[in-house]
């Protein structure tokens, strides 16, 4: 089947979801009121609380939620065939992510734009705040570890991308100096930055950088050497003020996001390439875990991502002009993220054939599928862009450059976030040195995920699964908050409870099965991590059930609430 | 009902591409109340002063939009179309569009009143908008 047909069918499904399911959520479940005074109006200060046009807000929201993670999961999950991966992305986006992202905005808007961390405390109970912090801690640890490995794998597979990626740092710094110090309009320098970056691709091809010799000299695997170097970079980058590197690089990344999306779409349309992967892979490699439940934790971002609730409730809700805009911003943001995941599925099932790769060889084992997932995506995108005349060699570096740019930004901000968490832990535990010594806490924030990434027994697929489960748990916590809120408003919470129950079942099941696998593999580090996350999952289930029961009891006792047309907390 | 459109351009702190998936920093998780984004914060507060002054001076006569300069998918076509509506030729409209992407830029109906190089005080911004409205349509 041509990839373009799948793209069109998905577009129709997403349209139907937006046209018919999102109005159901808006009218029957969240009961949005155009006249409701949103926090953006109630606390209007022009700084944090700014009523914002819904199209502007969608741009802010979508670029925040779109990144590298919706690429990795789908690129692994096609090992079960493109059918299950696509079905979960489409159904998850329409019924789970849509309800989750949209609902996170609504509940936050109805509670003075409080973020999801605070809402877990106020809507569920104070204990849940600790649960939230613990889940975020493991989530960030795993994010840093998996992205270090993703980048290391891409560097090893594409040594020609190393120079462009290294050059991106001074390019971004110069762009930042021009934008921030000279207060120049950002468009021209950032576009010149992108042009310079892409112009460095031939240089990268001429001087590919491999560190096999260096790795051999110090007696480690090349991947280990790359991972250590990447964490060294992330640690140093996280100590630099954000306006020096992180923010200016984002001017380049924001262009790259739309260039990459446009290039993939154009390539799919022009090429009319056939999907070469099986719809349902009946000849699974022996090391592949069962698709049920592992498909649903392998694809987290792209089907549903708990991280979105942080953006939805932390920033977006403060800018919502009309409550009814939440449908457009939140639900459409989910559809945008789902589209990125569909692009990843098509690149790894149709695009890779264009460059002459044999799908069965690329997905010969689950280890190959997991370890080579992003490499396959990069090759697939190179195939698509070759449909409009970009040589495959150039296209490969271009795609790797885009993915690594996003992943490096994630690592930079991930280490910063990890540092904050350790400082918080330091404060709670009374360890002043951890709270006050930024260098020490940065080292700790780097070492924890580094140990994971350097686990000698590490199978990337298992690490990714753990990342997916923690992301799903974050989503579960947000869905529990939304479900309790909906129930206390005397409305039907099934739109949240069904995805919540499904997610929690799949995550705990996957974690339980993986406990046995890790025990058999004697991978003690991941075994401990899996066990801890399993306990968190059970804790979350208990909290969700208790909160829903309390809400159900309160619903039966309390009179129906009057329609609320004023702002403020409910 | 707003009859004129003012765009105030400045970054949102803690906003960056892919930050929601995965690696958000900033106030979103209540862990990051530090000063990572102090520079953006200062700019946000400065533009916030202009926003409040314009809102107080013109009320609903002005449609005020605060937009991040990286939100080019909305900002560029919006400013370009507005500039063309003012009667600017294509090249001039493109120049206007490019100038509108500066941190601190103030754009009224497709005209860049301040390009961010010399950030205006709230009083200066109100005066500039008032003068422009008076010139073009006998407004405020």
Short mmCIF file of N, CA, C and O in Angstrom, two decimals, chain A residues 228-353:
data_model
loop_
_atom_site.label_atom_id
_atom_site.label_comp_id
_atom_site.label_asym_id
_atom_site.label_seq_id
_atom_site.Cartn_x
_atom_site.Cartn_y
_atom_site.Cartn_z
N UNK A 228 29.62 9.13 27.30
CA UNK A 228 30.34 9.92 28.32
C UNK A 228 30.55 11.35 27.81
O UNK A 228 30.32 12.33 28.53
N UNK A 229 30.97 11.47 26.54
CA UNK A 229 31.18 12.81 25.97
C UNK A 229 29.88 13.61 25.96
O UNK A 229 29.88 14.81 26.23
N UNK A 230 28.79 12.93 25.63
CA UNK A 230 27.50 13.63 25.56
C UNK A 230 27.06 14.13 26.94
O UNK A 230 26.55 15.25 27.06
N UNK A 231 27.28 13.32 27.95
CA UNK A 231 26.90 13.78 29.29
C UNK A 231 27.83 14.89 29.78
O UNK A 231 27.41 15.77 30.52
N UNK A 232 29.09 14.80 29.34
CA UNK A 232 30.02 15.90 29.66
C UNK A 232 29.51 17.19 29.04
O UNK A 232 29.45 18.24 29.68
N UNK A 233 29.09 17.08 27.76
CA UNK A 233 28.51 18.26 27.08
C UNK A 233 27.27 18.74 27.82
O UNK A 233 27.12 19.95 28.10
N UNK A 234 26.36 17.79 28.14
CA UNK A 234 25.08 18.19 28.76
C UNK A 234 25.32 18.86 30.11
O UNK A 234 24.66 19.85 30.45
N UNK A 235 26.29 18.33 30.86
CA UNK A 235 26.60 18.92 32.16
C UNK A 235 27.12 20.34 32.01
O UNK A 235 26.68 21.26 32.71
N UNK A 236 28.05 20.53 31.05
CA UNK A 236 28.60 21.87 30.84
C UNK A 236 27.52 22.80 30.27
O UNK A 236 27.37 23.94 30.73
N UNK A 237 26.76 22.30 29.29
CA UNK A 237 25.74 23.15 28.65
C UNK A 237 24.70 23.59 29.68
O UNK A 237 24.20 24.71 29.61
N UNK A 238 24.41 22.70 30.64
CA UNK A 238 23.37 23.04 31.61
C UNK A 238 23.84 24.11 32.60
O UNK A 238 23.05 24.66 33.35
N UNK A 239 25.17 24.35 32.64
CA UNK A 239 25.69 25.40 33.53
C UNK A 239 25.81 26.74 32.83
O UNK A 239 26.18 27.74 33.44
N UNK A 240 25.57 26.73 31.52
CA UNK A 240 25.64 27.99 30.75
C UNK A 240 24.27 28.65 30.79
O UNK A 240 23.25 27.96 30.69
N UNK A 241 24.21 29.98 30.93
CA UNK A 241 22.90 30.63 30.90
C UNK A 241 22.13 30.25 29.64
O UNK A 241 22.72 30.13 28.56
N UNK A 242 20.82 30.08 29.78
CA UNK A 242 20.03 29.55 28.67
C UNK A 242 20.08 30.44 27.42
O UNK A 242 19.96 29.94 26.30
N UNK A 243 20.27 31.75 27.62
CA UNK A 243 20.25 32.63 26.45
C UNK A 243 21.52 32.53 25.61
O UNK A 243 21.56 33.00 24.48
N UNK A 244 22.55 31.88 26.14
CA UNK A 244 23.80 31.73 25.38
C UNK A 244 23.66 30.64 24.31
O UNK A 244 24.05 30.82 23.17
N UNK A 245 23.10 29.48 24.70
CA UNK A 245 23.06 28.35 23.76
C UNK A 245 21.65 27.77 23.60
O UNK A 245 21.16 27.61 22.48
N UNK A 246 21.02 27.43 24.72
CA UNK A 246 19.74 26.70 24.64
C UNK A 246 18.69 27.48 23.86
O UNK A 246 18.06 26.95 22.94
N UNK A 247 18.50 28.74 24.20
CA UNK A 247 17.45 29.51 23.54
C UNK A 247 17.79 29.85 22.09
O UNK A 247 16.95 29.67 21.21
N UNK A 248 19.01 30.34 21.79
CA UNK A 248 19.28 30.61 20.37
C UNK A 248 19.23 29.37 19.50
O UNK A 248 18.80 29.43 18.35
N UNK A 249 19.67 28.22 20.05
CA UNK A 249 19.58 27.00 19.24
C UNK A 249 18.12 26.69 18.94
O UNK A 249 17.80 26.10 17.91
N UNK A 250 17.25 27.12 19.83
CA UNK A 250 15.83 26.84 19.59
C UNK A 250 15.29 27.65 18.42
O UNK A 250 14.32 27.24 17.79
N UNK A 251 15.90 28.83 18.15
CA UNK A 251 15.48 29.57 16.95
C UNK A 251 15.78 28.72 15.71
O UNK A 251 15.01 28.69 14.76
N UNK A 252 16.94 28.04 15.75
CA UNK A 252 17.30 27.17 14.63
C UNK A 252 16.38 25.94 14.61
O UNK A 252 15.87 25.55 13.57
N UNK A 253 16.15 25.36 15.79
CA UNK A 253 15.31 24.16 15.87
C UNK A 253 13.88 24.43 15.41
O UNK A 253 13.24 23.58 14.80
N UNK A 254 13.36 25.62 15.74
CA UNK A 254 11.97 25.89 15.37
C UNK A 254 11.83 25.92 13.85
O UNK A 254 10.83 25.46 13.29
N UNK A 255 12.86 26.41 13.15
CA UNK A 255 12.83 26.34 11.68
C UNK A 255 12.97 24.89 11.22
O UNK A 255 12.29 24.45 10.30
N UNK A 256 13.89 24.17 11.88
CA UNK A 256 14.15 22.79 11.48
C UNK A 256 12.91 21.91 11.62
O UNK A 256 12.67 21.01 10.80
N UNK A 257 12.13 22.17 12.66
CA UNK A 257 10.92 21.37 12.87
C UNK A 257 10.01 21.45 11.65
O UNK A 257 9.54 20.42 11.13
N UNK A 258 9.78 22.67 11.17
CA UNK A 258 8.85 22.82 10.06
C UNK A 258 9.48 22.40 8.73
O UNK A 258 8.80 21.89 7.85
N UNK A 259 10.80 22.59 8.61
CA UNK A 259 11.48 22.12 7.39
C UNK A 259 11.36 20.59 7.31
O UNK A 259 11.01 20.03 6.27
N UNK A 260 11.62 19.92 8.45
CA UNK A 260 11.58 18.46 8.45
C UNK A 260 10.16 17.94 8.19
O UNK A 260 9.97 17.02 7.38
N UNK A 261 9.18 18.55 8.86
CA UNK A 261 7.79 18.10 8.65
C UNK A 261 7.38 18.30 7.20
O UNK A 261 6.77 17.41 6.57
N UNK A 262 7.73 19.45 6.64
CA UNK A 262 7.39 19.74 5.25
C UNK A 262 8.09 18.78 4.29
O UNK A 262 7.48 18.29 3.34
N UNK A 263 9.37 18.50 4.58
CA UNK A 263 10.14 17.62 3.70
C UNK A 263 9.57 16.20 3.71
O UNK A 263 9.43 15.57 2.66
N UNK A 264 9.21 15.72 4.90
CA UNK A 264 8.64 14.36 4.99
C UNK A 264 7.33 14.30 4.22
O UNK A 264 7.10 13.39 3.41
N UNK A 265 6.47 15.29 4.44
CA UNK A 265 5.15 15.29 3.80
C UNK A 265 5.30 15.37 2.28
O UNK A 265 4.67 14.59 1.55
N UNK A 266 6.16 16.26 1.83
CA UNK A 266 6.35 16.42 0.39
C UNK A 266 6.90 15.13 -0.22
O UNK A 266 6.44 14.68 -1.28
N UNK A 267 7.87 14.52 0.48
CA UNK A 267 8.46 13.28 -0.02
C UNK A 267 7.44 12.17 -0.12
O UNK A 267 7.43 11.39 -1.08
N UNK A 268 6.57 12.09 0.87
CA UNK A 268 5.53 11.05 0.87
C UNK A 268 4.58 11.27 -0.32
O UNK A 268 4.22 10.33 -1.03
N UNK A 269 4.20 12.51 -0.53
CA UNK A 269 3.23 12.81 -1.60
C UNK A 269 3.85 12.57 -2.97
O UNK A 269 3.26 11.91 -3.83
N UNK A 270 5.08 13.07 -3.16
CA UNK A 270 5.71 12.94 -4.48
C UNK A 270 6.05 11.48 -4.79
O UNK A 270 5.82 10.99 -5.89
N UNK A 271 6.59 10.79 -3.77
CA UNK A 271 7.14 9.46 -4.01
C UNK A 271 6.12 8.38 -4.26
O UNK A 271 6.37 7.44 -5.01
N UNK A 272 4.97 8.48 -3.64
CA UNK A 272 3.96 7.42 -3.71
C UNK A 272 4.60 6.05 -3.40
O UNK A 272 4.28 5.03 -4.03
N UNK A 273 5.53 6.04 -2.46
CA UNK A 273 6.27 4.80 -2.18
C UNK A 273 5.40 3.78 -1.43
O UNK A 273 4.58 4.14 -0.60
N UNK A 274 5.65 2.54 -1.77
CA UNK A 274 4.91 1.44 -1.15
C UNK A 274 5.49 1.13 0.23
O UNK A 274 6.71 1.22 0.44
N UNK A 275 4.62 0.73 1.13
CA UNK A 275 5.10 0.24 2.43
C UNK A 275 5.63 -1.18 2.23
O UNK A 275 4.94 -2.01 1.63
N UNK A 276 6.84 -1.41 2.69
CA UNK A 276 7.45 -2.73 2.47
C UNK A 276 7.37 -3.62 3.71
O UNK A 276 7.58 -4.82 3.64
N UNK A 277 7.05 -3.03 4.84
CA UNK A 277 6.94 -3.83 6.07
C UNK A 277 5.59 -4.54 6.09
O UNK A 277 4.64 -4.08 5.45
N UNK A 278 5.52 -5.67 6.80
CA UNK A 278 4.22 -6.34 6.89
C UNK A 278 3.24 -5.53 7.74
O UNK A 278 3.67 -4.83 8.67
N UNK A 279 1.95 -5.66 7.41
CA UNK A 279 0.96 -4.96 8.23
C UNK A 279 0.97 -5.56 9.64
O UNK A 279 0.91 -4.86 10.63
N UNK A 280 1.01 -6.90 9.69
CA UNK A 280 1.10 -7.60 10.97
C UNK A 280 2.26 -8.57 10.86
O UNK A 280 2.21 -9.49 10.03
N UNK A 281 3.29 -8.37 11.62
CA UNK A 281 4.48 -9.21 11.50
C UNK A 281 4.25 -10.54 12.21
O UNK A 281 4.28 -10.62 13.44
N UNK A 282 3.99 -11.57 11.40
CA UNK A 282 3.75 -12.90 11.99
C UNK A 282 5.05 -13.68 12.17
O UNK A 282 5.05 -14.74 12.76
N UNK A 283 6.13 -13.13 11.64
CA UNK A 283 7.42 -13.81 11.74
C UNK A 283 8.34 -13.00 12.66
O UNK A 283 9.41 -12.55 12.28
N UNK A 284 7.85 -12.83 13.89
CA UNK A 284 8.57 -11.96 14.82
C UNK A 284 9.91 -12.55 15.23
O UNK A 284 10.03 -13.77 15.41
N UNK A 285 10.93 -11.70 15.38
CA UNK A 285 12.20 -12.20 15.91
C UNK A 285 11.98 -12.81 17.30
O UNK A 285 11.11 -12.33 18.06
N UNK A 286 12.74 -13.84 17.63
CA UNK A 286 12.48 -14.54 18.90
C UNK A 286 12.65 -13.69 20.16
O UNK A 286 12.04 -13.98 21.19
N UNK A 287 13.47 -12.64 20.09
CA UNK A 287 13.67 -11.82 21.29
C UNK A 287 12.63 -10.72 21.46
O UNK A 287 12.72 -9.90 22.37
N UNK A 288 11.60 -10.72 20.58
CA UNK A 288 10.62 -9.64 20.64
C UNK A 288 9.59 -9.89 21.73
O UNK A 288 9.01 -10.98 21.79
N UNK A 289 9.36 -8.93 22.60
CA UNK A 289 8.31 -9.13 23.60
C UNK A 289 6.94 -9.13 22.95
O UNK A 289 6.78 -8.67 21.81
N UNK A 290 5.97 -9.65 23.68
CA UNK A 290 4.61 -9.70 23.14
C UNK A 290 4.09 -8.28 22.90
O UNK A 290 4.29 -7.40 23.73
N UNK A 291 3.43 -8.09 21.76
CA UNK A 291 2.96 -6.73 21.45
C UNK A 291 1.93 -6.25 22.47
O UNK A 291 1.80 -5.05 22.70
N UNK A 292 1.25 -7.20 23.09
CA UNK A 292 0.27 -6.84 24.11
C UNK A 292 0.85 -7.24 25.46
O UNK A 292 0.98 -8.41 25.73
N UNK A 293 1.36 -6.39 26.25
CA UNK A 293 1.11 -4.96 26.38
C UNK A 293 2.24 -4.04 25.86
O UNK A 293 2.13 -2.83 25.99
N UNK A 294 3.34 -4.63 25.32
CA UNK A 294 4.53 -3.79 25.13
C UNK A 294 4.38 -2.72 24.06
O UNK A 294 5.06 -1.69 24.11
N UNK A 295 3.49 -2.95 23.09
CA UNK A 295 3.26 -1.91 22.08
C UNK A 295 2.85 -0.59 22.74
O UNK A 295 3.30 0.49 22.34
N UNK A 296 2.04 -0.71 23.79
CA UNK A 296 1.41 0.49 24.38
C UNK A 296 2.34 1.26 25.31
O UNK A 296 2.02 2.36 25.73
N UNK A 297 3.47 0.66 25.64
CA UNK A 297 4.47 1.43 26.39
C UNK A 297 5.66 1.79 25.50
O UNK A 297 6.40 2.72 25.80
N UNK A 298 5.81 1.03 24.41
CA UNK A 298 6.89 1.39 23.47
C UNK A 298 6.54 2.71 22.79
O UNK A 298 7.40 3.57 22.62
N UNK A 299 5.27 2.84 22.37
CA UNK A 299 4.84 4.13 21.83
C UNK A 299 4.13 4.88 22.95
O UNK A 299 2.99 4.59 23.29
N UNK A 300 4.83 5.83 23.52
CA UNK A 300 4.21 6.71 24.52
C UNK A 300 3.93 8.04 23.82
O UNK A 300 2.83 8.29 23.35
N UNK A 301 4.98 8.86 23.69
CA UNK A 301 4.84 10.09 22.91
C UNK A 301 4.42 9.70 21.49
O UNK A 301 5.00 8.79 20.90
N UNK A 302 3.44 10.36 20.98
CA UNK A 302 2.92 10.00 19.66
C UNK A 302 1.55 9.39 19.79
O UNK A 302 0.71 9.52 18.88
N UNK A 303 1.29 8.69 20.89
CA UNK A 303 -0.06 8.18 21.17
C UNK A 303 -0.63 8.91 22.39
O UNK A 303 -1.75 9.40 22.37
N UNK A 304 0.15 8.96 23.46
CA UNK A 304 -0.21 9.80 24.62
C UNK A 304 1.07 10.04 25.42
O UNK A 304 1.86 9.12 25.63
N UNK A 305 1.27 11.26 25.84
CA UNK A 305 2.49 11.61 26.58
C UNK A 305 2.14 12.45 27.80
O UNK A 305 1.49 13.50 27.68
N UNK A 306 2.59 11.98 28.96
CA UNK A 306 2.31 12.70 30.19
C UNK A 306 2.99 14.07 30.25
O UNK A 306 2.51 14.97 30.93
N UNK A 307 4.10 14.21 29.54
CA UNK A 307 4.82 15.48 29.53
C UNK A 307 3.93 16.62 29.03
O UNK A 307 4.10 17.77 29.42
N UNK A 308 2.99 16.27 28.14
CA UNK A 308 2.13 17.33 27.58
C UNK A 308 1.32 18.03 28.67
O UNK A 308 0.98 19.20 28.54
N UNK A 309 0.99 17.27 29.71
CA UNK A 309 0.18 17.88 30.77
C UNK A 309 0.97 19.00 31.47
O UNK A 309 0.38 19.93 32.01
N UNK A 310 2.32 18.90 31.45
CA UNK A 310 3.14 19.95 32.07
C UNK A 310 3.05 21.23 31.26
O UNK A 310 2.95 22.33 31.82
N UNK A 311 3.10 21.09 29.93
CA UNK A 311 3.00 22.27 29.07
C UNK A 311 1.57 22.84 29.12
O UNK A 311 1.37 24.04 29.27
N UNK A 312 0.61 21.90 29.01
CA UNK A 312 -0.80 22.32 28.94
C UNK A 312 -1.21 23.10 30.18
O UNK A 312 -1.89 24.12 30.11
N UNK A 313 -0.76 22.60 31.35
CA UNK A 313 -1.20 23.21 32.60
C UNK A 313 -0.24 24.29 33.09
O UNK A 313 -0.63 25.17 33.84
N UNK A 314 1.01 24.24 32.65
CA UNK A 314 1.98 25.18 33.17
C UNK A 314 2.02 26.49 32.42
O UNK A 314 2.25 27.55 33.00
N UNK A 315 1.79 26.43 31.12
CA UNK A 315 1.93 27.63 30.30
C UNK A 315 0.68 27.93 29.50
O UNK A 315 0.13 29.03 29.56
N UNK A 316 0.22 26.93 28.76
CA UNK A 316 -0.89 27.15 27.82
C UNK A 316 -2.13 27.68 28.54
O UNK A 316 -2.80 28.60 28.04
N UNK A 317 -2.44 27.11 29.69
CA UNK A 317 -3.68 27.48 30.38
C UNK A 317 -3.68 28.95 30.82
O UNK A 317 -4.74 29.54 30.99
N UNK A 318 -2.50 29.52 30.98
CA UNK A 318 -2.43 30.93 31.41
C UNK A 318 -2.71 31.89 30.26
O UNK A 318 -2.87 33.08 30.47
N UNK A 319 -2.71 31.36 29.05
CA UNK A 319 -2.86 32.23 27.88
C UNK A 319 -4.17 32.02 27.14
O UNK A 319 -4.40 32.64 26.09
N UNK A 320 -4.99 31.13 27.65
CA UNK A 320 -6.22 30.79 26.91
C UNK A 320 -7.21 31.96 26.95
O UNK A 320 -7.64 32.37 28.02
N UNK A 321 -7.56 32.45 25.78
CA UNK A 321 -8.47 33.59 25.69
C UNK A 321 -9.89 33.17 26.10
O UNK A 321 -10.46 33.70 27.05
N UNK A 322 -10.42 32.19 25.37
CA UNK A 322 -11.76 31.69 25.70
C UNK A 322 -11.63 30.23 26.10
O UNK A 322 -10.80 29.50 25.52
N UNK A 323 -12.44 29.82 27.03
CA UNK A 323 -12.35 28.42 27.47
C UNK A 323 -12.58 27.47 26.29
O UNK A 323 -11.97 26.42 26.20
N UNK A 324 -13.45 27.87 25.37
CA UNK A 324 -13.76 27.01 24.22
C UNK A 324 -12.55 26.83 23.29
O UNK A 324 -12.52 25.90 22.50
N UNK A 325 -11.55 27.72 23.40
CA UNK A 325 -10.34 27.56 22.57
C UNK A 325 -9.52 26.34 22.98
O UNK A 325 -8.64 25.89 22.23
N UNK A 326 -9.77 25.83 24.20
CA UNK A 326 -8.99 24.68 24.69
C UNK A 326 -9.11 23.48 23.74
O UNK A 326 -8.17 22.71 23.57
N UNK A 327 -10.28 23.37 23.12
CA UNK A 327 -10.49 22.26 22.18
C UNK A 327 -9.52 22.36 21.00
O UNK A 327 -8.85 21.39 20.65
N UNK A 328 -9.45 23.53 20.42
CA UNK A 328 -8.57 23.73 19.26
C UNK A 328 -7.10 23.55 19.65
O UNK A 328 -6.37 22.80 19.00
N UNK A 329 -6.70 24.20 20.71
CA UNK A 329 -5.28 24.19 21.08
C UNK A 329 -4.85 22.80 21.58
O UNK A 329 -3.87 22.23 21.10
N UNK A 330 -5.61 22.25 22.52
CA UNK A 330 -5.21 20.99 23.15
C UNK A 330 -5.39 19.80 22.23
O UNK A 330 -4.48 18.99 22.05
N UNK A 331 -6.58 19.70 21.64
CA UNK A 331 -6.86 18.52 20.81
C UNK A 331 -6.02 18.55 19.54
O UNK A 331 -5.45 17.55 19.13
N UNK A 332 -5.94 19.73 18.92
CA UNK A 332 -5.14 19.84 17.69
C UNK A 332 -3.65 19.60 17.97
O UNK A 332 -2.93 19.06 17.13
N UNK A 333 -3.19 20.02 19.15
CA UNK A 333 -1.80 19.76 19.52
C UNK A 333 -1.53 18.26 19.55
O UNK A 333 -0.49 17.79 19.07
N UNK A 334 -2.49 17.50 20.09
CA UNK A 334 -2.35 16.04 20.11
C UNK A 334 -2.31 15.48 18.69
O UNK A 334 -1.51 14.59 18.38
N UNK A 335 -3.18 16.00 17.84
CA UNK A 335 -3.21 15.50 16.45
C UNK A 335 -1.88 15.81 15.75
O UNK A 335 -1.39 14.99 14.96
N UNK A 336 -1.30 16.96 16.06
CA UNK A 336 0.00 17.32 15.47
C UNK A 336 1.08 16.34 15.89
O UNK A 336 1.88 15.87 15.08
N UNK A 337 1.09 16.03 17.17
CA UNK A 337 2.09 15.07 17.70
C UNK A 337 1.86 13.69 17.08
O UNK A 337 2.80 12.99 16.71
N UNK A 338 0.58 13.30 16.97
CA UNK A 338 0.26 12.01 16.34
C UNK A 338 0.74 11.98 14.89
O UNK A 338 1.22 10.94 14.42
N UNK A 339 0.63 13.10 14.21
CA UNK A 339 1.07 13.16 12.81
C UNK A 339 2.57 12.92 12.70
O UNK A 339 3.04 12.26 11.76
N UNK A 340 3.31 13.45 13.67
CA UNK A 340 4.76 13.23 13.69
C UNK A 340 5.06 11.73 13.86
O UNK A 340 5.95 11.18 13.20
N UNK A 341 4.29 11.08 14.73
CA UNK A 341 4.48 9.64 14.95
C UNK A 341 4.13 8.85 13.69
O UNK A 341 4.82 7.87 13.35
N UNK A 342 3.09 9.28 12.98
CA UNK A 342 2.72 8.60 11.73
C UNK A 342 3.85 8.78 10.71
O UNK A 342 4.22 7.83 10.00
N UNK A 343 4.45 9.96 10.69
CA UNK A 343 5.60 10.20 9.80
C UNK A 343 6.73 9.23 10.12
O UNK A 343 7.38 8.70 9.20
N UNK A 344 6.95 8.98 11.41
CA UNK A 344 8.01 8.04 11.81
C UNK A 344 7.67 6.62 11.35
O UNK A 344 8.55 5.87 10.89
N UNK A 345 6.40 6.24 11.46
CA UNK A 345 5.99 4.89 11.02
C UNK A 345 6.20 4.75 9.51
O UNK A 345 6.75 3.74 9.03
N UNK A 346 5.80 5.77 8.76
CA UNK A 346 5.92 5.68 7.30
C UNK A 346 7.40 5.71 6.87
O UNK A 346 7.78 5.01 5.93
N UNK A 347 8.21 6.50 7.57
CA UNK A 347 9.64 6.55 7.21
C UNK A 347 10.30 5.19 7.42
O UNK A 347 11.12 4.76 6.62
N UNK A 348 9.91 4.51 8.50
CA UNK A 348 10.58 3.23 8.82
C UNK A 348 9.94 2.03 8.14
O UNK A 348 10.45 0.92 8.26
N UNK A 349 8.83 2.24 7.47
CA UNK A 349 8.21 1.10 6.78
C UNK A 349 8.16 1.29 5.26
O UNK A 349 8.01 0.32 4.52
N UNK A 350 8.24 2.53 4.81
CA UNK A 350 8.23 2.79 3.36
C UNK A 350 9.50 3.51 2.92
O UNK A 350 10.12 3.15 1.92
N UNK A 351 9.89 4.51 3.72
CA UNK A 351 11.04 5.34 3.34
C UNK A 351 12.33 4.55 3.23
O UNK A 351 13.15 4.79 2.33
N UNK A 352 12.52 3.59 4.14
CA UNK A 352 13.84 2.91 4.15
C UNK A 352 14.05 2.07 2.89
O UNK A 352 15.18 1.82 2.50
N UNK A 353 12.95 1.64 2.25
CA UNK A 353 13.11 0.85 1.02
C UNK A 353 13.66 1.71 -0.12
O UNK A 353 14.35 1.20 -1.01
#
